[in-house]
GROMACS .gro file of C-alpha atoms in nm:
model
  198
    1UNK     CA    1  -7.222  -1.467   4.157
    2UNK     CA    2  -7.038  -1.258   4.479
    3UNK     CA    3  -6.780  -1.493   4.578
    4UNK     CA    4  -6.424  -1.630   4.401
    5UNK     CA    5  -6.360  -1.887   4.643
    6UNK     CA    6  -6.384  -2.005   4.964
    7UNK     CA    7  -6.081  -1.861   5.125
    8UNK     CA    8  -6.117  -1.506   4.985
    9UNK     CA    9  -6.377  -1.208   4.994
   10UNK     CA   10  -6.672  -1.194   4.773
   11UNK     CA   11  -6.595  -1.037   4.470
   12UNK     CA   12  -6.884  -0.896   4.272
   13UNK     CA   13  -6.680  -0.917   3.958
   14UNK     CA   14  -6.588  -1.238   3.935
   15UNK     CA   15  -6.574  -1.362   3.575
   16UNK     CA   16  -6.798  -1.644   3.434
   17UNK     CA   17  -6.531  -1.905   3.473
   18UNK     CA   18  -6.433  -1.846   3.820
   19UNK     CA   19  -6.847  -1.915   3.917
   20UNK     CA   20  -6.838  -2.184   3.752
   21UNK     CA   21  -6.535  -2.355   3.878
   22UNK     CA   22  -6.654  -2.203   4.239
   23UNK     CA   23  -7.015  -2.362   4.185
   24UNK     CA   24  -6.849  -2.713   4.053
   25UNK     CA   25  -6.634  -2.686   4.365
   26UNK     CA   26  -6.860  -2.657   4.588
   27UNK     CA   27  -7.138  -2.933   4.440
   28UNK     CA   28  -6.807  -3.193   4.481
   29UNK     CA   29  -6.733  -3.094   4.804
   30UNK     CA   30  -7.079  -3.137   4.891
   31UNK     CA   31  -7.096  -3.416   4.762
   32UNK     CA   32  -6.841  -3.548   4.911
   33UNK     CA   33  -6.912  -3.438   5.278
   34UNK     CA   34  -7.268  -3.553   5.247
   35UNK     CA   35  -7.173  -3.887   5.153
   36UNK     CA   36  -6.967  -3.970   5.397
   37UNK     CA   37  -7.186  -3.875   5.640
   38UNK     CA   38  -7.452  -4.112   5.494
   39UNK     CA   39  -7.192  -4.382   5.532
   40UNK     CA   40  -7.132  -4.299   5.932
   41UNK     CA   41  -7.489  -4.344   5.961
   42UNK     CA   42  -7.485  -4.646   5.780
   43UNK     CA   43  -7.231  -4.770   6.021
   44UNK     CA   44  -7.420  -4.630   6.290
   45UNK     CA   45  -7.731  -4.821   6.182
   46UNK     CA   46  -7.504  -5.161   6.141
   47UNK     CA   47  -7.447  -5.133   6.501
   48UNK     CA   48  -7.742  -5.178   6.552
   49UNK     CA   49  -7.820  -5.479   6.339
   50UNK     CA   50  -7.576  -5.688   6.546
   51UNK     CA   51  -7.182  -5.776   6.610
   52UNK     CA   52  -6.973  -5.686   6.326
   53UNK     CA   53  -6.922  -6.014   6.233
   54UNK     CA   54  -7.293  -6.081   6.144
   55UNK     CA   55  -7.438  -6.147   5.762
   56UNK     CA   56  -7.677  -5.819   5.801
   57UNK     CA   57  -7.477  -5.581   5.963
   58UNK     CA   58  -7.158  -5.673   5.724
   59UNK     CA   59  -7.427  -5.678   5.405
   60UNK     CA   60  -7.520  -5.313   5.506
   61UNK     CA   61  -7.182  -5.181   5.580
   62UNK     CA   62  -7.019  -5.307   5.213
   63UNK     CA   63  -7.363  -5.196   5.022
   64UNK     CA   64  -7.302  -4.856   5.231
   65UNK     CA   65  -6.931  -4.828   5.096
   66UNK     CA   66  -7.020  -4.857   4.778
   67UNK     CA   67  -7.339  -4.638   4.741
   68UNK     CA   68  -7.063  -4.339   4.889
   69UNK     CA   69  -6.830  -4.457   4.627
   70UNK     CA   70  -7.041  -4.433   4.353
   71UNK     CA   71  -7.196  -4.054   4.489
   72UNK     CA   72  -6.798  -3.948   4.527
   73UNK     CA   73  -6.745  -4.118   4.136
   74UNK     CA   74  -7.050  -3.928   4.006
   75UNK     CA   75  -6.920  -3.595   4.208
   76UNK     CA   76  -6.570  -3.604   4.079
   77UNK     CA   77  -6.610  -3.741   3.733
   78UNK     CA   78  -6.421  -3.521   3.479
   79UNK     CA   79  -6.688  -3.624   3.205
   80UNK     CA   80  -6.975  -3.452   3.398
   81UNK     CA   81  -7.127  -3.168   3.233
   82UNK     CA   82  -7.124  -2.835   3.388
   83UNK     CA   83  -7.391  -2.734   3.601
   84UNK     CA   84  -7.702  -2.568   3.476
   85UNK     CA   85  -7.719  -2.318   3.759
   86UNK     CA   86  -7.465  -2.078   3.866
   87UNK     CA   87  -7.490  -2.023   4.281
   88UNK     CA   88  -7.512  -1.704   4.372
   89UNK     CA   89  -7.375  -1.610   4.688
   90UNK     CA   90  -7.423  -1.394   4.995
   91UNK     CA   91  -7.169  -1.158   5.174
   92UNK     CA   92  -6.962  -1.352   5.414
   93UNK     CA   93  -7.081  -1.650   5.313
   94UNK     CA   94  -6.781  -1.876   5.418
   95UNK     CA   95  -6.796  -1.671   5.791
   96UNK     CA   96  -7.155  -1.796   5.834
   97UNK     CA   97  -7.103  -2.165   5.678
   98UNK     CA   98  -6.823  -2.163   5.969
   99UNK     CA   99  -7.083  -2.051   6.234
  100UNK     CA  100  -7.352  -2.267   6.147
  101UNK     CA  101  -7.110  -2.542   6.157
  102UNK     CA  102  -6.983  -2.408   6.485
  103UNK     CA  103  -7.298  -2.445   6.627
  104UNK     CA  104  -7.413  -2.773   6.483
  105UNK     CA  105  -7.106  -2.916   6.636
  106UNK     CA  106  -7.127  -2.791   6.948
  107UNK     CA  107  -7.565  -2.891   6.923
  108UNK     CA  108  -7.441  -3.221   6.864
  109UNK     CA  109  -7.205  -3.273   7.176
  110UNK     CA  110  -7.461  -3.111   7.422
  111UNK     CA  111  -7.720  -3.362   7.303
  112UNK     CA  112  -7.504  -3.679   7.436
  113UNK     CA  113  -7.401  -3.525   7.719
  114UNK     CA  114  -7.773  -3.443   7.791
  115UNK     CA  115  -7.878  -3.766   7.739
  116UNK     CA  116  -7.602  -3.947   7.904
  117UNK     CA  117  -7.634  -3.768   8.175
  118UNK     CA  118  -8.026  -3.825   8.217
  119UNK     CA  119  -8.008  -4.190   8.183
  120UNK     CA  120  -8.160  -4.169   7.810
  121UNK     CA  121  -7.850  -4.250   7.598
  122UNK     CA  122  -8.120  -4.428   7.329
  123UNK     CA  123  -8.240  -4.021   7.266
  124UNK     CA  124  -7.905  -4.002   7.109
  125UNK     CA  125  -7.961  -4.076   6.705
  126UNK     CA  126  -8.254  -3.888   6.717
  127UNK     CA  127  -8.131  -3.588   6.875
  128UNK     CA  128  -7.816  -3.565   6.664
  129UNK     CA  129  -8.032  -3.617   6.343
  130UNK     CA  130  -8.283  -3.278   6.483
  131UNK     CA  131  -7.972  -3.133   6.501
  132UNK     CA  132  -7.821  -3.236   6.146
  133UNK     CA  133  -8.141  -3.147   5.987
  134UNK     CA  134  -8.196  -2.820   6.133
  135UNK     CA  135  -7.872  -2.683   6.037
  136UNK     CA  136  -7.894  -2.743   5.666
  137UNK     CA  137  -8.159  -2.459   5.645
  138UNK     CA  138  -7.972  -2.184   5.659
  139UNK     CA  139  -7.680  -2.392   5.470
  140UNK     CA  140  -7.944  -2.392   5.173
  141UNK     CA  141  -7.939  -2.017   5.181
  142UNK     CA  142  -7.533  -1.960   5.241
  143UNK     CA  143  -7.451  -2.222   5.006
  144UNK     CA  144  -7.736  -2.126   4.746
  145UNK     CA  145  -7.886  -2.469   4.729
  146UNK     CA  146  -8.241  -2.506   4.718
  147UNK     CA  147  -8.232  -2.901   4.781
  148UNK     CA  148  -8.074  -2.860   5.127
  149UNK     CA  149  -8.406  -2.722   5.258
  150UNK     CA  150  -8.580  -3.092   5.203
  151UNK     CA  151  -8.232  -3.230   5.337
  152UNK     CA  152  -8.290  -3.043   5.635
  153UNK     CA  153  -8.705  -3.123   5.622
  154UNK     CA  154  -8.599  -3.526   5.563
  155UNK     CA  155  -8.386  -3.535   5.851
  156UNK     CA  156  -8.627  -3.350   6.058
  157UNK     CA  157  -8.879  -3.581   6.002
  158UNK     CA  158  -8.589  -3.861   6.065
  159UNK     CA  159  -8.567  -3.732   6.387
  160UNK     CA  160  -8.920  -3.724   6.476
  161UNK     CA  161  -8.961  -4.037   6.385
  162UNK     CA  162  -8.717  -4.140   6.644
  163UNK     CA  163  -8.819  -3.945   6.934
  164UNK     CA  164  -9.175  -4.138   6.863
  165UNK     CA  165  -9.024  -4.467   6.846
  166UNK     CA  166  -8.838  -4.372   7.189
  167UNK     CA  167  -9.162  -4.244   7.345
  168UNK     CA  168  -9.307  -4.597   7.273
  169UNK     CA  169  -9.034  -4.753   7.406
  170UNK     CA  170  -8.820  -4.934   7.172
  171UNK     CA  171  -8.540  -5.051   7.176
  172UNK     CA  172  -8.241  -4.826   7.135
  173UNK     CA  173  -8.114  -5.050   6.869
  174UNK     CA  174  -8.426  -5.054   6.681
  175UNK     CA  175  -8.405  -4.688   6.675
  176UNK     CA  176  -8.054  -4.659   6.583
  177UNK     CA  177  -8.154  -4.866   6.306
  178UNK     CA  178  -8.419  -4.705   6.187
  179UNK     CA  179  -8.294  -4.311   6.275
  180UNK     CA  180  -7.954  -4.401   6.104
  181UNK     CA  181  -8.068  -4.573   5.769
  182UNK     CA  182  -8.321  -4.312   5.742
  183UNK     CA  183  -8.030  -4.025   5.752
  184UNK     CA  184  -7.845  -4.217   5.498
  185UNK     CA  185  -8.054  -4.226   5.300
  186UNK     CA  186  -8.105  -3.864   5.292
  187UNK     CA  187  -7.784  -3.801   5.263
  188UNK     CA  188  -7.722  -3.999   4.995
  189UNK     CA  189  -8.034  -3.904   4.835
  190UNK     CA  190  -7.898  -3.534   4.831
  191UNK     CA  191  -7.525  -3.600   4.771
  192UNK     CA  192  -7.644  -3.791   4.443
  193UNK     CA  193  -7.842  -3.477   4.373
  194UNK     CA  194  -7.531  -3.290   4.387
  195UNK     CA  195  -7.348  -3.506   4.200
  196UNK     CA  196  -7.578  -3.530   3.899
  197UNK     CA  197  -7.758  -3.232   3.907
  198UNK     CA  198  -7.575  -2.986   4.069
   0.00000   0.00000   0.00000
C-alpha cells in the first residue's frame, strides 16, 4: 500500500486501516462510475431501438436503471465484507488517473468531430467504445485492478465488432444497438465485480 487517499501524496506508511478504507473507497467509486456508464450506453442503445415512447426501448431503459441500482446497492452496502485484496499503489497515481482521463476525454471528442466531419457519424459508438476500452489498461495498473485489463479487452472487442458491422454496412442504429448493449454489459459485468469482489 503507497497511497492514503486520493487527494494526498503516497505515503509508504500508511497503516492497515487507512488501505483498507482507501481500497473500499476506491472499489465503490468504481463501482459507481462504471455503472453509470453502463446505463448511458444502455440509453444509447435504446435510441436505437426506437422513439422513447416504444415497448422495447422503454423495457431496456427501466431493466437498465435497475441493473445500475442494484451494482450501486451491492457497492455501497454497509454489510459487505471487506475486500480480500489490499491495492497497492504506484507513485503519483491520482496525477496519472487524471491524465489518462485527460486523454480519454479529449480521444472521445476528436472521434465525433472526425466522423462528423467525414460524413460517417454511424463510426461514432464504435470509435468512442476503442477509445473507452483502451484507456482502462493502464487504469488496471494505476488503480491496481487486474479485472480492468478484460474491461479494456471486452470493450475492445465491442468496438471491433462495430467497425465490422459498419464496414458491412448496417445501419447506424443497428450498430448503436449492438456497440452500446455490448459496453453495458461490460460495464456492468465489471462494476458488479467491484462490488462483490472487490
Amino acid at each position: 500500500m503507497t497511497a492514503t487517499s486520493p487527494a494526498t501524496p503516497p505515503s509508504p506508511s500508511a497503516t492497515d486501516a487507512e488501505c483498507l478504507a482507501l481500497t473500499r473507497s476506491l472499489r465503490r467509486r468504481g463501482t459507481l462510475v462504471l455503472s453509470v456508464f453502463a446505463l448511458v450506453w444502455a440509453v444509447a442503445a435504446a435510441s436505437g431501438a426506437g422513439s422513447a415512447t416504444d415497448a422495447v426501448p422503454l423495457g431496456m431503459e427501466v431493466a437498465a436503471l435497475v441493473l445500475t441500482a442494484a451494482a450501486i446497492y451491492l457497492g455501497y452496502r454497509g454489510s459487505a465484507s471487506p475486500s480480500s485484496r489490499v491495492v497497492s499503489l504506484p507513485a503519483n497515481w491520482a496525477r496519472g488517473v487524471g491524465i489518462v482521463n485527460s486523454v480519454e476525454l479529449v480521444a472521445v471528442f476528436a472521434v465525433i468531430a472526425v466522423s462528423n466531419a467525414s460524413g460517417r457519424p454511424e463510426v461514432v459508438p464504435a470509435g468512442i467504445a476503442l477509445v473507452v476500452g483502451l484507456h482502462f489498461f493502464p487504469l488496471a495498473r494505476l488503480y491496481d485492478q487486474w479485472q480492468y485489463r478484460w474491461t479494456a479487452a471486452l470493450l475492445t472487442a465491442v468496438a471491433v465488432a462495430g467497425f465490422v458491422l459498419v464496414a458491412a454496412g448496417l445501419s447506424s442504429e443497428t450498430v448503436r444497438i449492438v456497440v452500446g448493449l455490448g459496453s453495458a454489459v461490460v460495464l456492468w459485468g465489471s462494476s458488479y465485480h467491484l462490488a462483490v469482489r472487490g
